[in-house]
PDB file of C-alpha atoms in Angstrom:
ATOM      1  CA  MET Q   1     -22.343   7.976  13.419  1.00 57.00           C
ATOM      2  CA  THR Q   2     -22.132   8.631   9.612  1.00 63.00           C
ATOM      3  CA  SER Q   3     -19.465   8.222   7.188  1.00 70.00           C
ATOM      4  CA  SER Q   4     -18.023  10.936   5.132  1.00 80.00           C
ATOM      5  CA  SER Q   5     -16.383  10.196   1.719  1.00 88.00           C
ATOM      6  CA  LYS Q   6     -14.946  12.081  -0.670  1.00 92.00           C
ATOM      7  CA  ILE Q   7     -13.784  11.755  -4.330  1.00 93.00           C
ATOM      8  CA  LEU Q   8     -10.470  12.983  -5.021  1.00 93.00           C
ATOM      9  CA  SER Q   9      -9.352  14.300  -8.799  1.00 91.00           C
ATOM     10  CA  LEU Q  10      -6.857  12.147 -10.390  1.00 92.00           C
ATOM     11  CA  VAL Q  11      -4.343  14.048 -11.377  1.00 94.00           C
ATOM     12  CA  LYS Q  12      -2.794  12.914 -14.541  1.00 95.00           C
ATOM     13  CA  ARG Q  13       0.987  13.841 -15.234  1.00 96.00           C
ATOM     14  CA  GLU Q  14       4.203  12.526 -17.378  1.00 97.00           C
ATOM     15  CA  SER Q  15       6.105   9.421 -17.283  1.00 97.00           C
ATOM     16  CA  PHE Q  16       6.910   8.562 -13.933  1.00 97.00           C
ATOM     17  CA  PHE Q  17      10.835   8.774 -14.045  1.00 96.00           C
ATOM     18  CA  ASP Q  18      10.523  11.791 -16.536  1.00 96.00           C
ATOM     19  CA  ASP Q  19       7.987  14.333 -14.142  1.00 97.00           C
ATOM     20  CA  SER Q  20      10.069  15.546 -11.496  1.00 96.00           C
ATOM     21  CA  PHE Q  21       6.190  16.058  -9.935  1.00 95.00           C
ATOM     22  CA  PHE Q  22       7.507  12.570  -8.610  1.00 97.00           C
ATOM     23  CA  LYS Q  23      10.806  13.438  -7.690  1.00 96.00           C
ATOM     24  CA  ASP Q  24       9.950  12.800  -3.968  1.00 93.00           C
ATOM     25  CA  SER Q  25       8.522   9.075  -4.610  1.00 96.00           C
ATOM     26  CA  TRP Q  26      11.388   7.530  -7.050  1.00 97.00           C
ATOM     27  CA  GLU Q  27      13.432   6.094  -4.482  1.00 96.00           C
ATOM     28  CA  ASP Q  28      10.189   4.731  -3.115  1.00 97.00           C
ATOM     29  CA  PHE Q  29       9.262   3.426  -6.178  1.00 98.00           C
ATOM     30  CA  ASP Q  30      12.796   1.945  -6.239  1.00 98.00           C
ATOM     31  CA  LYS Q  31      12.616   0.078  -2.924  1.00 97.00           C
ATOM     32  CA  ALA Q  32       8.652  -0.824  -4.180  1.00 98.00           C
ATOM     33  CA  VAL Q  33      10.345  -2.615  -7.324  1.00 98.00           C
ATOM     34  CA  GLN Q  34      13.144  -4.269  -4.620  1.00 98.00           C
ATOM     35  CA  SER Q  35      10.551  -5.646  -2.813  1.00 97.00           C
ATOM     36  CA  ILE Q  36       9.521  -7.799  -5.650  1.00 98.00           C
ATOM     37  CA  LEU Q  37      12.563  -8.294  -7.059  1.00 98.00           C
ATOM     38  CA  ASP Q  38      13.638 -10.015  -4.362  1.00 97.00           C
ATOM     39  CA  LYS Q  39      10.594 -12.101  -3.862  1.00 97.00           C
ATOM     40  CA  PHE Q  40      10.548 -13.492  -7.423  1.00 97.00           C
ATOM     41  CA  ASP Q  41      14.099 -13.086  -9.221  1.00 96.00           C
ATOM     42  CA  ASP Q  42      16.667 -15.180  -8.402  1.00 93.00           C
ATOM     43  CA  THR Q  43      19.674 -12.845 -10.684  1.00 93.00           C
ATOM     44  CA  GLY Q  44      20.564 -10.887  -7.647  1.00 94.00           C
ATOM     45  CA  LEU Q  45      19.572  -7.539  -9.324  1.00 95.00           C
ATOM     46  CA  LYS Q  46      19.505  -4.127  -6.883  1.00 97.00           C
ATOM     47  CA  VAL Q  47      17.618  -1.346  -8.143  1.00 97.00           C
ATOM     48  CA  ASP Q  48      20.041   1.894  -8.622  1.00 95.00           C
ATOM     49  CA  THR Q  49      20.164   4.785 -10.930  1.00 91.00           C
ATOM     50  CA  GLY Q  50      21.826   2.876 -13.239  1.00 94.00           C
ATOM     51  CA  SER Q  51      19.969  -0.493 -13.136  1.00 96.00           C
ATOM     52  CA  ARG Q  52      16.426   1.027 -12.858  1.00 96.00           C
ATOM     53  CA  SER Q  53      15.600   0.832 -16.553  1.00 95.00           C
ATOM     54  CA  LYS Q  54      16.604  -2.869 -16.641  1.00 96.00           C
ATOM     55  CA  CYS Q  55      15.305  -3.808 -13.159  1.00 97.00           C
ATOM     56  CA  ARG Q  56      11.612  -2.420 -14.100  1.00 96.00           C
ATOM     57  CA  ASP Q  57      11.880  -4.440 -17.342  1.00 97.00           C
ATOM     58  CA  VAL Q  58      12.640  -7.451 -15.135  1.00 97.00           C
ATOM     59  CA  TYR Q  59       9.891  -6.695 -12.914  1.00 98.00           C
ATOM     60  CA  SER Q  60       7.083  -5.733 -15.409  1.00 97.00           C
ATOM     61  CA  ARG Q  61       8.013  -9.536 -16.654  1.00 97.00           C
ATOM     62  CA  ILE Q  62       6.969 -10.489 -13.348  1.00 98.00           C
ATOM     63  CA  ARG Q  63       4.046  -8.753 -12.779  1.00 97.00           C
ATOM     64  CA  SER Q  64       2.927 -10.103 -15.947  1.00 94.00           C
ATOM     65  CA  SER Q  65       3.316 -13.883 -15.260  1.00 95.00           C
ATOM     66  CA  LYS Q  66       1.854 -13.124 -11.988  1.00 95.00           C
ATOM     67  CA  ILE Q  67      -1.141 -10.947 -12.263  1.00 94.00           C
ATOM     68  CA  ASP Q  68      -3.400 -13.443 -13.391  1.00 91.00           C
ATOM     69  CA  GLU Q  69      -2.819 -15.727  -9.762  1.00 91.00           C
ATOM     70  CA  ASP Q  70      -2.698 -12.615  -7.445  1.00 93.00           C
ATOM     71  CA  LEU Q  71      -3.278  -9.048  -7.935  1.00 93.00           C
ATOM     72  CA  TYR Q  72      -1.097  -7.883  -5.245  1.00 95.00           C
ATOM     73  CA  ALA Q  73       1.882 -10.610  -4.236  1.00 96.00           C
ATOM     74  CA  SER Q  74       3.943  -8.899  -7.407  1.00 97.00           C
ATOM     75  CA  GLN Q  75       2.715  -5.744  -7.365  1.00 97.00           C
ATOM     76  CA  ALA Q  76       5.011  -2.770  -6.679  1.00 98.00           C
ATOM     77  CA  LEU Q  77       4.130  -1.143  -3.220  1.00 97.00           C
ATOM     78  CA  GLN Q  78       5.553   1.181  -0.994  1.00 96.00           C
ATOM     79  CA  ILE Q  79       3.915   3.488   1.590  1.00 94.00           C
ATOM     80  CA  THR Q  80       6.150   5.435   3.929  1.00 93.00           C
ATOM     81  CA  GLU Q  81       5.332   7.650   6.942  1.00 89.00           C
ATOM     82  CA  LYS Q  82       7.952  10.641   7.121  1.00 82.00           C
ATOM     83  CA  ASP Q  83       7.706  13.212   9.805  1.00 81.00           C
ATOM     84  CA  GLY Q  84       4.018  13.486  10.146  1.00 83.00           C
ATOM     85  CA  LYS Q  85       3.045  12.810   6.445  1.00 89.00           C
ATOM     86  CA  PHE Q  86       1.871   9.726   4.863  1.00 93.00           C
ATOM     87  CA  GLN Q  87       2.946   8.689   0.999  1.00 94.00           C
ATOM     88  CA  ALA Q  88       1.530   5.807  -0.846  1.00 96.00           C
ATOM     89  CA  VAL Q  89       3.293   5.039  -4.192  1.00 97.00           C
ATOM     90  CA  MET Q  90       1.821   1.711  -6.377  1.00 97.00           C
ATOM     91  CA  ASP Q  91       1.850   0.529  -9.655  1.00 97.00           C
ATOM     92  CA  VAL Q  92      -1.416   0.230 -11.646  1.00 96.00           C
ATOM     93  CA  LYS Q  93      -0.510   0.106 -14.828  1.00 95.00           C
ATOM     94  CA  ASP Q  94      -2.334  -2.781 -15.305  1.00 93.00           C
ATOM     95  CA  PHE Q  95      -6.001  -1.637 -14.312  1.00 93.00           C
ATOM     96  CA  ASN Q  96      -8.048   0.270 -16.505  1.00 88.00           C
ATOM     97  CA  PRO Q  97      -7.353   3.829 -15.968  1.00 86.00           C
ATOM     98  CA  SER Q  98     -11.011   5.046 -16.711  1.00 89.00           C
ATOM     99  CA  ASP Q  99     -12.454   2.520 -13.728  1.00 89.00           C
ATOM    100  CA  LEU Q 100      -9.297   3.533 -11.141  1.00 94.00           C
ATOM    101  CA  GLN Q 101     -11.077   5.702  -8.214  1.00 94.00           C
ATOM    102  CA  VAL Q 102      -9.332   7.254  -5.397  1.00 95.00           C
ATOM    103  CA  LYS Q 103     -11.460   8.843  -2.590  1.00 94.00           C
ATOM    104  CA  VAL Q 104     -10.696   9.501   1.287  1.00 94.00           C
ATOM    105  CA  VAL Q 105     -13.308   8.097   3.792  1.00 92.00           C
ATOM    106  CA  ASP Q 106     -13.703   9.354   7.291  1.00 90.00           C
ATOM    107  CA  ASP Q 107      -9.642   8.849   8.396  1.00 88.00           C
ATOM    108  CA  ARG Q 108      -9.106   6.573   5.391  1.00 91.00           C
ATOM    109  CA  VAL Q 109      -7.929   6.803   1.558  1.00 94.00           C
ATOM    110  CA  VAL Q 110      -9.369   3.790  -0.622  1.00 95.00           C
ATOM    111  CA  VAL Q 111      -8.455   2.991  -3.951  1.00 96.00           C
ATOM    112  CA  GLU Q 112     -10.288   1.272  -6.526  1.00 95.00           C
ATOM    113  CA  GLY Q 113      -9.989  -0.255  -9.942  1.00 93.00           C
ATOM    114  CA  LYS Q 114     -10.716  -2.872 -12.292  1.00 92.00           C
ATOM    115  CA  TYR Q 115      -8.389  -5.520 -14.031  1.00 91.00           C
ATOM    116  CA  GLU Q 116      -9.666  -6.749 -17.278  1.00 89.00           C
ATOM    117  CA  LYS Q 117      -8.309  -9.502 -19.668  1.00 86.00           C
ATOM    118  CA  LYS Q 118      -9.298 -11.111 -23.061  1.00 84.00           C
ATOM    119  CA  SER Q 119      -9.312 -14.495 -23.475  1.00 80.00           C
ATOM    120  CA  GLU Q 120      -6.178 -15.817 -25.664  1.00 80.00           C
ATOM    121  CA  ASP Q 121      -9.164 -15.831 -28.872  1.00 82.00           C
ATOM    122  CA  GLY Q 122     -10.088 -13.407 -28.029  1.00 79.00           C
ATOM    123  CA  SER Q 123     -14.339 -14.714 -27.290  1.00 81.00           C
ATOM    124  CA  SER Q 124     -14.298 -13.910 -23.814  1.00 82.00           C
ATOM    125  CA  MET Q 125     -13.335 -11.034 -21.064  1.00 83.00           C
ATOM    126  CA  SER Q 126     -12.448 -11.886 -17.691  1.00 84.00           C
ATOM    127  CA  SER Q 127     -12.493  -9.121 -15.129  1.00 89.00           C
ATOM    128  CA  LYS Q 128     -11.307  -8.572 -11.282  1.00 90.00           C
ATOM    129  CA  SER Q 129     -12.244  -5.649  -8.834  1.00 91.00           C
ATOM    130  CA  PHE Q 130      -8.365  -3.700  -7.560  1.00 92.00           C
ATOM    131  CA  TYR Q 131      -9.135  -2.491  -4.110  1.00 94.00           C
ATOM    132  CA  LYS Q 132      -6.782  -0.855  -1.326  1.00 94.00           C
ATOM    133  CA  GLU Q 133      -7.013   0.695   2.013  1.00 93.00           C
ATOM    134  CA  PHE Q 134      -5.067   2.966   3.809  1.00 92.00           C
ATOM    135  CA  THR Q 135      -5.573   4.229   7.400  1.00 90.00           C
ATOM    136  CA  MET Q 136      -4.369   7.568   7.849  1.00 89.00           C
ATOM    137  CA  PRO Q 137      -1.931   8.401  10.942  1.00 88.00           C
ATOM    138  CA  PRO Q 138      -3.274  10.709  13.016  1.00 87.00           C
ATOM    139  CA  SER Q 139      -0.830  13.394  12.785  1.00 90.00           C
ATOM    140  CA  ALA Q 140      -1.909  13.255   8.769  1.00 91.00           C
ATOM    141  CA  ASP Q 141      -4.370  15.766   7.328  1.00 92.00           C
ATOM    142  CA  ILE Q 142      -6.948  14.322   5.515  1.00 90.00           C
ATOM    143  CA  ASP Q 143      -8.630  16.833   4.171  1.00 90.00           C
ATOM    144  CA  GLN Q 144      -5.833  17.559   2.156  1.00 92.00           C
ATOM    145  CA  VAL Q 145      -4.767  14.313   0.622  1.00 93.00           C
ATOM    146  CA  ALA Q 146      -3.662  14.587  -2.996  1.00 94.00           C
ATOM    147  CA  THR Q 147      -3.036  11.729  -6.090  1.00 95.00           C
ATOM    148  CA  ALA Q 148      -1.417  11.643  -8.956  1.00 97.00           C
ATOM    149  CA  LEU Q 149      -0.973   8.998 -11.989  1.00 97.00           C
ATOM    150  CA  SER Q 150       1.753   8.968 -14.558  1.00 97.00           C
ATOM    151  CA  LYS Q 151       0.976   8.417 -18.227  1.00 95.00           C
ATOM    152  CA  ASP Q 152       3.104   4.696 -17.610  1.00 96.00           C
ATOM    153  CA  GLY Q 153       0.943   3.841 -14.712  1.00 96.00           C
ATOM    154  CA  VAL Q 154       2.201   4.634 -11.033  1.00 98.00           C
ATOM    155  CA  LEU Q 155       0.047   6.080  -8.840  1.00 97.00           C
ATOM    156  CA  THR Q 156       0.907   8.244  -5.786  1.00 97.00           C
ATOM    157  CA  VAL Q 157      -1.191   9.185  -2.456  1.00 96.00           C
ATOM    158  CA  LYS Q 158      -0.013  12.143  -0.514  1.00 94.00           C
ATOM    159  CA  ALA Q 159      -1.140  13.624   2.592  1.00 94.00           C
ATOM    160  CA  PRO Q 160       0.977  16.495   4.361  1.00 93.00           C
ATOM    161  CA  LYS Q 161       1.140  16.607   8.216  1.00 91.00           C
ATOM    162  CA  ARG Q 162      -1.785  19.105   9.947  1.00 88.00           C
ATOM    163  CA  GLU Q 163      -0.774  22.264  10.465  1.00 82.00           C
ATOM    164  CA  GLY Q 164      -0.679  23.074  14.051  1.00 73.00           C
ATOM    165  CA  ASP Q 165       0.006  19.365  15.000  1.00 59.00           C
ATOM    166  CA  VAL Q 166       2.860  19.592  17.674  1.00 50.00           C
ATOM    167  CA  ALA Q 167       2.239  15.782  18.899  1.00 47.00           C
ATOM    168  CA  THR Q 168       4.844  14.395  16.652  1.00 43.00           C
ATOM    169  CA  ARG Q 169       6.231  10.526  16.666  1.00 40.00           C
ATOM    170  CA  PRO Q 170       9.948  10.474  18.024  1.00 37.00           C
ATOM    171  CA  ALA Q 171      12.136   7.794  16.144  1.00 35.00           C
ATOM    172  CA  GLY Q 172      10.934   4.493  17.889  1.00 31.00           C
ATOM    173  CA  ALA Q 173       8.109   5.963  19.977  1.00 30.00           C
ATOM    174  CA  LEU Q 174       5.191   3.824  20.834  1.00 25.00           C
ATOM    175  CA  THR Q 175       2.301   4.281  18.870  1.00 29.00           C
ATOM    176  CA  SER Q 176      -1.567   3.098  18.917  1.00 28.00           C
ATOM    177  CA  SER Q 177      -4.008   3.070  15.772  1.00 29.00           C
ATOM    178  CA  SER Q 178      -7.775   3.254  15.883  1.00 28.00           C
ATOM    179  CA  SER Q 179      -7.786   0.424  13.009  1.00 31.00           C
ATOM    180  CA  THR Q 180      -8.369  -3.319  13.462  1.00 28.00           C
ATOM    181  CA  SER Q 181      -4.670  -2.701  12.432  1.00 29.00           C
ATOM    182  CA  SER Q 182      -1.987  -3.141  15.226  1.00 28.00           C
ATOM    183  CA  SER Q 183       0.266  -0.819  13.353  1.00 30.00           C
ATOM    184  CA  SER Q 184       0.271   3.112  12.798  1.00 34.00           C
ATOM    185  CA  PHE Q 185      -1.079   2.414   9.820  1.00 40.00           C
ATOM    186  CA  SER Q 186      -2.239  -0.187   7.736  1.00 45.00           C
ATOM    187  CA  SER Q 187      -3.631  -1.361   4.318  1.00 52.00           C
ATOM    188  CA  SER Q 188      -6.124  -3.735   3.241  1.00 57.00           C
ATOM    189  CA  SER Q 189      -6.444  -5.457  -0.088  1.00 61.00           C
ATOM    190  CA  HIS Q 190      -9.789  -7.072  -1.660  1.00 58.00           C
ATOM    191  CA  GLN Q 191      -9.946  -8.956  -4.746  1.00 55.00           C
ATOM    192  CA  SER Q 192     -12.503 -10.389  -6.382  1.00 53.00           C
ATOM    193  CA  SER Q 193     -13.017 -12.233 -10.071  1.00 51.00           C
ATOM    194  CA  SER Q 194     -15.377 -12.309 -11.886  1.00 50.00           C
ATOM    195  CA  SER Q 195     -16.445 -15.128 -15.406  1.00 44.00           C
ATOM    196  CA  SER Q 196     -18.147 -18.160 -15.265  1.00 37.00           C
ATOM    197  CA  SER Q 197     -17.931 -18.524 -11.862  1.00 34.00           C
ATOM    198  CA  THR Q 198     -17.350 -15.840  -8.856  1.00 33.00           C
ATOM    199  CA  ILE Q 199     -14.471 -16.027  -6.587  1.00 33.00           C
ATOM    200  CA  SER Q 200     -13.517 -13.637  -4.158  1.00 35.00           C
ATOM    201  CA  SER Q 201     -10.324 -13.698  -1.479  1.00 35.00           C
ATOM    202  CA  THR Q 202      -9.558 -10.776   0.962  1.00 35.00           C
ATOM    203  CA  LYS Q 203      -5.943 -10.370   2.112  1.00 38.00           C
ATOM    204  CA  LYS Q 204      -5.402  -7.746   5.325  1.00 37.00           C
ATOM    205  CA  VAL Q 205      -1.727  -6.866   5.375  1.00 37.00           C
ATOM    206  CA  SER Q 206      -0.181  -4.825   8.221  1.00 36.00           C
ATOM    207  CA  MET Q 207       1.810  -2.260   6.723  1.00 39.00           C
ATOM    208  CA  SER Q 208       4.706  -0.535   9.033  1.00 35.00           C
ATOM    209  CA  SER Q 209       6.090   2.858   9.169  1.00 34.00           C
ATOM    210  CA  SER Q 210       9.843   2.701   7.272  1.00 35.00           C
ATOM    211  CA  SER Q 211      11.242   4.180  10.531  1.00 33.00           C
ATOM    212  CA  SER Q 212      11.306   1.570  13.583  1.00 32.00           C
ATOM    213  CA  SER Q 213       7.929   1.831  15.415  1.00 32.00           C
ATOM    214  CA  SER Q 214       6.133  -0.309  17.985  1.00 31.00           C
ATOM    215  CA  PHE Q 215       2.520  -0.066  19.821  1.00 31.00           C
ATOM    216  CA  SER Q 216       1.438   1.389  22.809  1.00 33.00           C
ATOM    217  CA  SER Q 217      -2.167   2.506  24.557  1.00 32.00           C
ATOM    218  CA  SER Q 218      -3.134   5.093  24.402  1.00 35.00           C
ATOM    219  CA  THR Q 219      -3.033   5.254  28.438  1.00 35.00           C
ATOM    220  CA  MET Q 220       0.166   4.033  28.856  1.00 37.00           C
ATOM    221  CA  SER Q 221       2.239   6.297  31.257  1.00 39.00           C
ATOM    222  CA  SER Q 222       5.840   7.486  30.461  1.00 41.00           C
ATOM    223  CA  ASN Q 223       7.218   5.718  33.483  1.00 44.00           C
ATOM    224  CA  MET Q 224       5.389   2.440  33.158  1.00 45.00           C
ATOM    225  CA  GLY Q 225       7.274  -0.302  34.739  1.00 50.00           C
ATOM    226  CA  MET Q 226       9.420  -3.334  32.678  1.00 50.00           C
ATOM    227  CA  ASP Q 227       6.143  -5.676  33.492  1.00 55.00           C
ATOM    228  CA  SER Q 228       3.982  -3.942  32.153  1.00 51.00           C
ATOM    229  CA  LEU Q 229       5.704  -3.401  28.787  1.00 54.00           C
ATOM    230  CA  ASP Q 230       6.042  -7.424  29.137  1.00 56.00           C
ATOM    231  CA  ASP Q 231       2.007  -8.055  29.082  1.00 56.00           C
ATOM    232  CA  MET Q 232       1.503  -5.007  26.497  1.00 53.00           C
ATOM    233  CA  ALA Q 233       3.911  -7.125  24.074  1.00 50.00           C
ATOM    234  CA  LYS Q 234       2.003  -9.969  25.119  1.00 50.00           C
ATOM    235  CA  ASP Q 235      -1.376  -9.046  24.542  1.00 50.00           C
ATOM    236  CA  MET Q 236      -0.328  -7.706  21.578  1.00 46.00           C
ATOM    237  CA  LYS Q 237       0.978 -11.320  20.149  1.00 46.00           C
ATOM    238  CA  ASP Q 238      -2.587 -12.663  21.234  1.00 46.00           C
ATOM    239  CA  ARG Q 239      -3.920  -9.785  18.639  1.00 41.00           C
ATOM    240  CA  LEU Q 240      -1.433  -9.422  15.818  1.00 41.00           C
ATOM    241  CA  VAL Q 241      -3.286 -12.192  13.412  1.00 41.00           C
ATOM    242  CA  PHE Q 242      -2.299 -11.974   9.362  1.00 38.00           C
ATOM    243  CA  SER Q 243      -4.486 -13.680   7.494  1.00 35.00           C
ATOM    244  CA  HIS Q 244      -4.185 -14.898   3.901  1.00 37.00           C
ATOM    245  CA  GLU Q 245      -6.364 -16.631   1.716  1.00 41.00           C
ATOM    246  CA  ASN Q 246      -8.067 -19.064   3.719  1.00 43.00           C
ATOM    247  CA  VAL Q 247      -4.844 -19.890   6.012  1.00 43.00           C
ATOM    248  CA  ASN Q 248      -4.410 -18.221   9.300  1.00 47.00           C
ATOM    249  CA  LEU Q 249      -1.223 -17.767  11.319  1.00 47.00           C
ATOM    250  CA  LYS Q 250      -0.971 -16.327  14.886  1.00 49.00           C
ATOM    251  CA  LEU Q 251       2.331 -15.642  16.081  1.00 51.00           C
ATOM    252  CA  PRO Q 252       3.480 -17.686  18.958  1.00 56.00           C
ATOM    253  CA  GLN Q 253       3.204 -17.071  22.253  1.00 53.00           C
TER     254      GLN Q 253
END
């Protein structure tokens, strides 16, 4: 089967928290910043309307100090699926806007860019490629994906619910994805750097919905017994493997 690909127009907007266009993404980005503070800051900072500016300053310092180690570990990123709609918000301030590209490939949204850094003496330049891939939930309208970039470097990607789609997912419903990841939607990240030597690494991260979700087979009947559910859960444990750099961790039996 031939894959289809379409490059999306990247709409440029005003600063993220000053532009009402992004209002429905503000809470998601606060959560994204909070996750990085929880990971790297030990002062107990909590993001809210009053502390938002201070928290973003602390986040920016963390990002600056960690980005050379790993492009993704300190990147504020939040993915949500609400009422069949998909939304991703991410910090891309450190990536060259002219090299940033968002495209739709089949049922996936791919975000690519480049991170460049000059040496302290300015005599050389190193660069790393930025790659994020998101698999859309089945109810999202892949033909209506829209993206916007604030002038302070926050990128949003949104896909509305497909019109006429009555197959909504109630909270806690068992869902299945056709992607290699086992959650209702997934994100994968790839990073490569170029300088005097070439280094590459690949990370795949299974992203779950902000609401509770679990897994099912598409052939599961509504009256399936508990034994079958247990077998299904065990099968998921067998297949759900997270990889990080060269370390593979498999969930216990």
